[in-house]
Coordinates of C-alpha atoms in Angstrom, one line a residue:
M1 CA 117.1 34.7 47.1
Q2 CA 119.7 37.1 48.1
M3 CA 123.0 35.9 46.1
T4 CA 125.4 34.8 48.1
S5 CA 129.2 35.6 48.0
M6 CA 129.9 32.3 46.7
R7 CA 127.5 32.3 44.4
R8 CA 128.8 35.4 42.9
L9 CA 132.2 34.2 42.3
M10 CA 130.7 30.6 40.9
A11 CA 128.5 33.2 38.3
G12 CA 132.2 34.9 37.3
A13 CA 133.3 31.7 36.8
A14 CA 130.9 30.9 34.5
L15 CA 132.3 32.5 31.4
T16 CA 135.9 31.2 32.2
V17 CA 136.0 27.4 32.5
L18 CA 139.4 26.1 31.1
P19 CA 140.5 22.8 29.5
A20 CA 141.0 20.3 31.9
G21 CA 144.1 19.1 30.3
A22 CA 143.8 15.4 30.6
M23 CA 143.9 13.3 27.3
A24 CA 141.0 12.6 25.5
A25 CA 140.5 9.2 26.3
D26 CA 140.6 10.0 29.7
L27 CA 138.2 11.3 32.1
E28 CA 138.4 11.8 35.7
V29 CA 136.2 11.1 38.3
T30 CA 136.5 12.8 41.9
H31 CA 134.7 11.2 44.5
W32 CA 134.7 10.0 48.2
W33 CA 134.3 6.5 48.2
T34 CA 137.7 5.5 49.6
S35 CA 136.8 2.6 52.3
G36 CA 137.4 -0.8 51.3
G37 CA 134.2 -1.8 50.4
E38 CA 133.4 1.5 48.7
A39 CA 136.9 1.4 46.7
A40 CA 135.6 -2.3 45.5
A41 CA 132.3 -0.7 43.9
V42 CA 134.4 2.2 42.5
Q43 CA 136.3 -0.5 41.0
E44 CA 133.8 -2.1 39.4
L45 CA 132.6 1.0 37.9
A46 CA 135.6 1.8 35.9
R47 CA 135.5 -1.6 34.9
I48 CA 132.6 -1.3 33.2
F49 CA 133.3 2.2 31.9
T50 CA 136.5 1.0 30.6
E51 CA 135.2 -2.2 29.0
Q52 CA 131.6 -0.3 27.5
T53 CA 133.5 2.6 26.2
E54 CA 136.4 3.8 24.5
Y55 CA 137.4 6.0 27.5
T56 CA 139.4 5.4 30.9
W57 CA 138.4 6.3 34.1
V58 CA 140.9 8.3 35.9
D59 CA 140.1 7.9 39.6
G60 CA 140.4 10.8 42.0
A61 CA 139.3 9.7 45.2
I62 CA 140.0 12.5 47.8
A63 CA 140.1 10.8 51.3
G64 CA 137.7 12.0 54.1
S65 CA 134.0 12.6 54.2
G66 CA 131.9 14.7 51.9
S67 CA 132.2 17.6 54.5
T68 CA 136.3 17.1 53.6
A69 CA 135.7 16.5 50.0
R70 CA 132.9 19.3 48.6
P71 CA 134.8 22.2 49.4
I72 CA 138.0 20.9 47.4
M73 CA 135.7 19.9 44.3
V74 CA 133.7 23.1 44.7
S75 CA 137.3 25.0 44.5
R76 CA 138.5 23.2 41.5
I77 CA 135.0 23.9 39.4
I78 CA 134.8 27.6 40.5
G79 CA 138.3 27.9 39.9
G80 CA 138.1 27.1 36.5
D81 CA 140.0 23.9 36.9
P82 CA 137.1 21.3 36.6
M83 CA 137.0 18.0 36.9
G84 CA 135.8 15.1 34.6
A85 CA 132.6 14.2 36.8
T86 CA 132.5 14.2 40.5
Q87 CA 130.0 12.9 43.3
F88 CA 127.2 14.9 44.9
N89 CA 124.9 13.9 47.2
H90 CA 121.0 13.9 45.8
G91 CA 119.6 17.1 46.9
R92 CA 120.7 20.8 46.8
Q93 CA 124.6 20.4 47.4
A94 CA 125.4 21.4 43.7
Q95 CA 122.4 23.5 43.2
E96 CA 124.6 26.9 43.0
L97 CA 126.7 25.6 40.6
V98 CA 124.0 24.6 38.2
E99 CA 122.1 27.7 38.6
A100 CA 126.1 29.7 37.7
G101 CA 125.9 27.3 34.5
L102 CA 128.9 25.1 35.7
M103 CA 126.9 21.8 34.9
Q104 CA 126.3 19.7 32.1
D105 CA 123.1 19.6 31.0
L106 CA 121.9 15.8 30.4
T107 CA 118.8 16.1 29.8
E108 CA 119.5 14.8 26.0
V109 CA 121.1 11.9 27.4
A110 CA 118.2 11.3 29.7
E111 CA 115.6 11.3 27.2
A112 CA 117.4 9.1 24.4
N113 CA 118.1 6.6 27.3
G114 CA 114.5 6.8 28.9
W115 CA 115.9 7.6 32.5
A116 CA 112.3 8.9 33.5
E117 CA 110.9 5.2 32.8
F118 CA 113.3 3.2 35.1
I119 CA 114.6 5.6 37.4
N120 CA 112.9 4.6 40.5
P121 CA 111.7 6.7 42.9
P122 CA 111.2 9.4 40.6
S123 CA 112.1 12.1 43.2
L124 CA 115.7 10.8 42.5
L125 CA 115.1 12.4 38.7
E126 CA 113.7 15.5 40.3
A127 CA 116.5 16.4 42.4
C128 CA 119.0 16.4 39.4
T129 CA 116.2 18.8 37.6
L130 CA 116.4 22.5 38.0
D131 CA 113.8 24.2 35.5
G132 CA 112.8 21.7 33.5
R133 CA 116.7 20.4 33.0
I134 CA 118.3 17.4 34.3
Y135 CA 122.1 18.1 35.2
C136 CA 122.9 15.0 37.0
A137 CA 122.9 11.2 37.0
P138 CA 121.5 9.2 39.6
I139 CA 123.9 6.4 40.9
N140 CA 122.1 4.7 44.1
I141 CA 119.7 5.3 46.9
H142 CA 121.1 5.2 50.1
S143 CA 119.2 5.2 53.5
P144 CA 120.6 6.3 56.8
Q145 CA 118.1 4.6 59.1
W146 CA 119.6 1.2 59.7
M147 CA 120.9 -0.3 62.9
W148 CA 123.7 -2.5 62.2
T149 CA 124.5 -5.9 64.8
S150 CA 127.4 -8.0 65.4
H151 CA 125.9 -11.8 66.2
A152 CA 129.4 -12.1 68.1
A153 CA 129.3 -9.5 70.2
F154 CA 125.7 -10.4 71.6
E155 CA 126.5 -14.2 71.9
A156 CA 130.1 -13.3 73.8
A157 CA 127.4 -10.9 76.4
G158 CA 125.0 -13.9 76.3
V159 CA 122.0 -12.0 74.7
E160 CA 120.2 -12.3 71.7
P161 CA 121.2 -9.5 68.9
A162 CA 118.9 -6.6 69.7
T163 CA 116.4 -6.2 66.6
N164 CA 115.4 -2.3 67.9
W165 CA 116.8 0.7 70.3
E166 CA 115.6 -0.3 73.3
E167 CA 116.5 -4.0 73.0
L168 CA 119.9 -2.5 72.7
K169 CA 119.7 -0.3 76.0
A170 CA 118.3 -3.5 77.8
A171 CA 121.2 -5.0 76.5
A172 CA 123.8 -2.2 77.5
P173 CA 124.7 -3.7 81.2
A174 CA 125.3 -7.3 79.6
L175 CA 127.7 -6.0 76.7
R176 CA 129.5 -3.9 78.8
E177 CA 129.9 -6.6 81.7
A178 CA 131.7 -9.2 78.9
G179 CA 134.1 -5.6 77.6
I180 CA 131.6 -4.8 74.3
L181 CA 131.2 -1.8 73.4
P182 CA 127.3 -1.0 73.5
L183 CA 127.1 1.4 70.3
A184 CA 130.1 2.1 68.1
Q185 CA 129.8 5.8 67.2
G186 CA 131.8 7.7 65.1
M187 CA 132.2 11.4 66.5
Q188 CA 132.4 13.1 63.0
G189 CA 129.5 16.0 62.8
W190 CA 127.6 13.9 60.0
Q191 CA 127.7 11.0 61.9
T192 CA 126.3 12.3 65.1
S193 CA 123.2 14.1 63.1
L194 CA 123.0 10.9 61.2
L195 CA 122.4 9.3 64.1
L196 CA 119.7 12.1 65.4
N197 CA 118.2 11.9 62.2
A198 CA 117.4 8.5 62.2
M199 CA 116.0 9.1 66.0
V200 CA 113.8 11.7 64.6
S201 CA 112.3 9.0 61.7
G202 CA 112.5 6.0 63.9
I203 CA 111.1 7.2 67.3
G204 CA 109.1 10.3 65.9
G205 CA 107.8 8.6 62.7
A206 CA 107.7 9.8 59.0
D207 CA 105.3 12.4 59.6
F208 CA 106.9 13.6 62.3
Y209 CA 109.8 13.7 60.6
L210 CA 108.1 15.8 57.4
Q211 CA 106.9 18.0 60.1
V212 CA 110.2 19.1 61.7
Y213 CA 112.3 18.9 58.4
E214 CA 110.1 19.9 55.5
A215 CA 107.3 21.7 57.5
R216 CA 109.7 22.9 59.9
E217 CA 106.6 23.4 62.2
E218 CA 107.8 24.9 65.8
E219 CA 105.0 23.0 67.4
A220 CA 106.7 19.5 66.5
L221 CA 110.4 21.1 67.0
N222 CA 109.1 21.7 70.4
S223 CA 107.6 18.5 71.0
D224 CA 107.4 16.7 73.9
T225 CA 108.5 14.1 71.1
M226 CA 111.7 15.6 70.1
R227 CA 112.7 16.4 73.7
Q228 CA 112.5 12.7 74.0
I229 CA 114.6 12.2 70.9
W230 CA 117.3 14.4 72.5
E231 CA 117.0 12.5 75.7
E232 CA 117.5 9.1 73.6
L233 CA 120.4 11.0 72.3
A234 CA 122.0 11.5 75.9
V235 CA 121.8 7.6 76.3
A236 CA 123.2 7.0 72.8
R237 CA 126.2 9.3 73.9
E238 CA 126.5 7.2 77.0
L239 CA 126.2 4.0 75.4
S240 CA 129.3 4.9 73.1
Q241 CA 131.6 6.0 75.5
G242 CA 134.6 4.4 75.5
G243 CA 134.9 3.6 72.0
N244 CA 137.1 6.5 71.0
L245 CA 135.8 6.4 67.2
S246 CA 136.3 9.1 64.4
D247 CA 136.0 7.4 60.6
W248 CA 132.6 5.4 60.5
N249 CA 134.6 2.4 58.9
M250 CA 136.6 2.1 61.5
A251 CA 133.3 1.7 63.8
T252 CA 131.9 -0.6 61.1
N253 CA 134.9 -2.7 61.9
R254 CA 134.5 -2.7 65.9
L255 CA 131.4 -5.0 64.9
I256 CA 133.3 -7.1 62.4
E257 CA 135.9 -7.9 65.3
G258 CA 133.1 -8.5 67.5
T259 CA 134.0 -5.7 69.9
A260 CA 131.1 -3.9 69.6
A261 CA 127.6 -4.4 69.3
A262 CA 125.6 -2.0 67.3
Q263 CA 126.1 0.6 64.6
V264 CA 123.7 3.1 63.4
M265 CA 124.7 3.7 60.2
G266 CA 123.9 3.8 56.3
D267 CA 123.6 1.3 54.3
W268 CA 126.9 1.9 53.0
A269 CA 128.0 0.0 55.8
Q270 CA 127.4 -3.4 54.0
G271 CA 130.0 -2.5 51.9
E272 CA 132.6 -3.2 54.9
F273 CA 130.6 -6.6 56.1
A274 CA 131.2 -8.2 52.9
L275 CA 134.6 -7.0 52.0
A276 CA 135.5 -8.9 55.5
G277 CA 133.7 -11.6 54.2
Q278 CA 130.6 -11.8 56.4
T279 CA 126.9 -12.9 55.8
A280 CA 124.2 -11.2 56.4
G281 CA 121.7 -12.4 58.9
T282 CA 124.5 -15.1 60.2
D283 CA 127.8 -12.7 61.1
Y284 CA 125.7 -9.4 61.2
G285 CA 122.1 -8.1 61.3
C286 CA 120.4 -5.2 59.9
N287 CA 117.1 -3.5 61.2
I288 CA 115.6 -0.6 59.5
G289 CA 114.5 2.5 61.5
L290 CA 115.2 1.9 65.6
G291 CA 111.8 -0.5 66.1
G292 CA 108.8 1.8 64.7
E293 CA 107.5 1.1 61.2
P294 CA 110.3 0.9 59.0
Y295 CA 111.0 3.8 56.8
I296 CA 114.1 4.7 54.2
A297 CA 115.5 8.1 53.2
T298 CA 115.6 7.9 49.3
G299 CA 118.7 10.0 49.4
G300 CA 122.3 8.8 47.9
D301 CA 125.0 9.6 45.4
A302 CA 124.5 11.3 42.2
I303 CA 127.2 12.3 39.4
Y304 CA 127.6 15.9 38.1
F305 CA 129.8 16.7 35.1
P306 CA 131.4 20.2 34.9
V307 CA 131.2 21.9 32.1
N308 CA 134.5 21.7 29.6
S309 CA 135.4 23.3 26.5
D310 CA 137.3 20.2 25.8
A311 CA 134.8 17.9 23.2
A312 CA 136.0 14.9 24.0
V313 CA 135.6 15.3 27.7
T314 CA 132.2 16.2 26.9
E315 CA 131.8 13.1 24.9
A316 CA 133.2 11.1 27.6
Q317 CA 130.9 12.9 30.2
M318 CA 127.7 12.2 28.4
A319 CA 129.4 8.5 27.9
L320 CA 129.9 7.7 31.6
A321 CA 126.3 9.4 32.2
N322 CA 124.8 6.4 30.4
V323 CA 127.0 3.7 31.3
I324 CA 126.2 4.3 35.3
T325 CA 122.8 4.3 35.1
G326 CA 122.8 1.4 32.9
P327 CA 121.9 -2.2 33.8
E328 CA 125.5 -3.6 34.1
A329 CA 126.8 -1.1 36.4
Q330 CA 123.9 -0.6 38.7
V331 CA 124.0 -4.5 39.6
A332 CA 127.9 -4.5 40.2
F333 CA 128.2 -1.2 42.0
N334 CA 125.5 -1.4 44.3
A335 CA 126.0 -5.2 45.1
A336 CA 129.7 -4.0 46.6
K337 CA 128.7 -0.7 48.1
G338 CA 125.6 -2.2 49.8
S339 CA 123.2 0.3 48.6
L340 CA 120.1 0.2 46.6
P341 CA 120.0 0.5 42.7
I342 CA 118.2 3.7 41.2
R343 CA 116.4 0.9 38.3
G344 CA 113.4 -0.4 39.0
D345 CA 114.0 -3.2 36.2
I346 CA 116.1 -4.9 37.3
D347 CA 116.5 -8.3 38.4
L348 CA 117.8 -7.9 42.4
T349 CA 116.3 -12.0 43.5
E350 CA 120.2 -13.3 44.2
V351 CA 120.9 -9.8 46.9
N352 CA 121.2 -10.3 50.8
A353 CA 119.1 -10.3 53.4
C354 CA 119.5 -6.8 54.2
T355 CA 119.3 -5.6 50.5
Q356 CA 115.9 -7.5 50.4
Q357 CA 114.8 -6.2 53.5
G358 CA 115.5 -2.2 52.0
L359 CA 114.3 -3.2 48.6
E360 CA 111.0 -4.3 50.0
T361 CA 110.4 -1.8 52.4
L362 CA 110.8 1.0 48.8
A363 CA 108.5 -1.5 47.2
A364 CA 105.8 -0.6 50.4
G365 CA 106.1 3.0 49.2
N366 CA 107.5 3.7 53.2
T367 CA 110.2 6.4 52.1
I368 CA 110.9 9.8 53.1
P369 CA 112.7 12.6 51.3
S370 CA 116.6 12.7 52.7
I371 CA 118.2 15.4 54.5
D372 CA 119.8 16.8 51.9
M373 CA 116.7 17.1 49.7
L374 CA 115.0 19.3 52.5
L375 CA 117.5 21.5 54.5
S376 CA 120.4 23.9 53.2
S377 CA 123.7 22.8 53.6
D378 CA 124.5 25.9 56.1
T379 CA 121.5 24.3 58.2
R380 CA 122.8 21.0 57.9
G381 CA 125.9 22.1 58.7
Q382 CA 124.7 23.5 62.1
I383 CA 123.4 20.8 62.8
E384 CA 126.2 18.5 62.8
D385 CA 128.3 20.5 64.5
L386 CA 125.5 20.9 67.3
T387 CA 125.3 17.0 67.9
A388 CA 129.3 16.8 67.4
E389 CA 129.7 19.2 70.8
F390 CA 126.9 17.5 72.1
F391 CA 128.7 13.6 71.9
G392 CA 132.0 15.7 73.1
S393 CA 130.9 17.2 76.0
S394 CA 128.6 17.6 78.8
L395 CA 126.1 19.9 77.3
S396 CA 122.5 18.7 78.6
A397 CA 120.0 17.7 76.0
E398 CA 117.7 20.7 77.1
D399 CA 120.0 23.2 76.1
A400 CA 120.7 21.2 73.1
H401 CA 117.3 20.4 72.3
N402 CA 117.0 24.6 72.5
R403 CA 119.7 24.9 70.3
Y404 CA 118.4 22.9 67.6
V405 CA 115.6 24.6 67.6
Q406 CA 116.7 27.9 66.4
I407 CA 118.8 26.0 63.7
V408 CA 116.1 24.5 62.0
M409 CA 113.8 27.7 62.4
S410 CA 116.7 29.8 61.1
E411 CA 116.4 27.5 57.5
M412 CA 112.7 29.2 57.2

């Protein structure tokens, strides 16, 4: 693989990492968990870390989505101003930082605490592993293949809550007549591409999803199924017209208010429903996939620890890696955030109906790799830009599909 300019910069920076300047008992943690539900989950982590160790969590929240926060995080690390710990998604986002020697090796703490024995599915730990060494601590499983529905919105329109994509389309006229937005869709590229990818797995199925994003088969990319998916994305564009939404939690809030009927979004939306005091199955519905056999992508978040010359910071880093993979933090954080835990050995019998549905899907082995594990950041970014353009313009499904094929094929 040819070394990129970013990698050359990081290779040079690997020898010039400076002390963080934080007090020995403090550990700065950067992340983009800033919505109401996410902030509540972070507070649980900070509380447990402080209670279980001699160190203090110093919160370094960065407003905006991951696409906004990640460049800031990377810039600090390669610039010699590393934080104590930082969030990245499972997959290849931090690979170049690891290859440049800028991330702590967690293999010893992972082996001492038996991570391989309880982290489930094993692909989560594999995503943290490079050349047999472990460089991150998985913290949750997030799947983006969920369609959330507002029971109040469907009731106001006099129709039954949709349980799949076809039922949502059928209910759209009645919803519009009642002044309700059929589909709450944030217009940021990561959200529009999330919907596209949910359709690839939900309409195309798990095998088709793998043909497109893992094997990148030209026949699958040019198939009638993929053409249909882009036509359905054009339908979604119509269903979301008039929403004028940006952030994902603004879209979720429309469901909470009952002014929008559905949203295709990751399971982190549950944190917003919980914060608003809403109950799964009563106030809101949840459906994995868009009508086909339910599959969830086992992506999510992991914590990485930049190399630091301060031994006290390094000790605090190892302590946090141990805490966030422990049973107490796994239950508290994921219950607040709406995600699934990375441990397969904890009691979750009291979780709500939607989380239970996710756990059952995971237990059945109905899982697919996340996009972060299959495509480079550059390819994902191009898909995000294309889908954002598609939703913000009159670009035809046919033209968008043709451009999409070229983007995915360029990964090869």
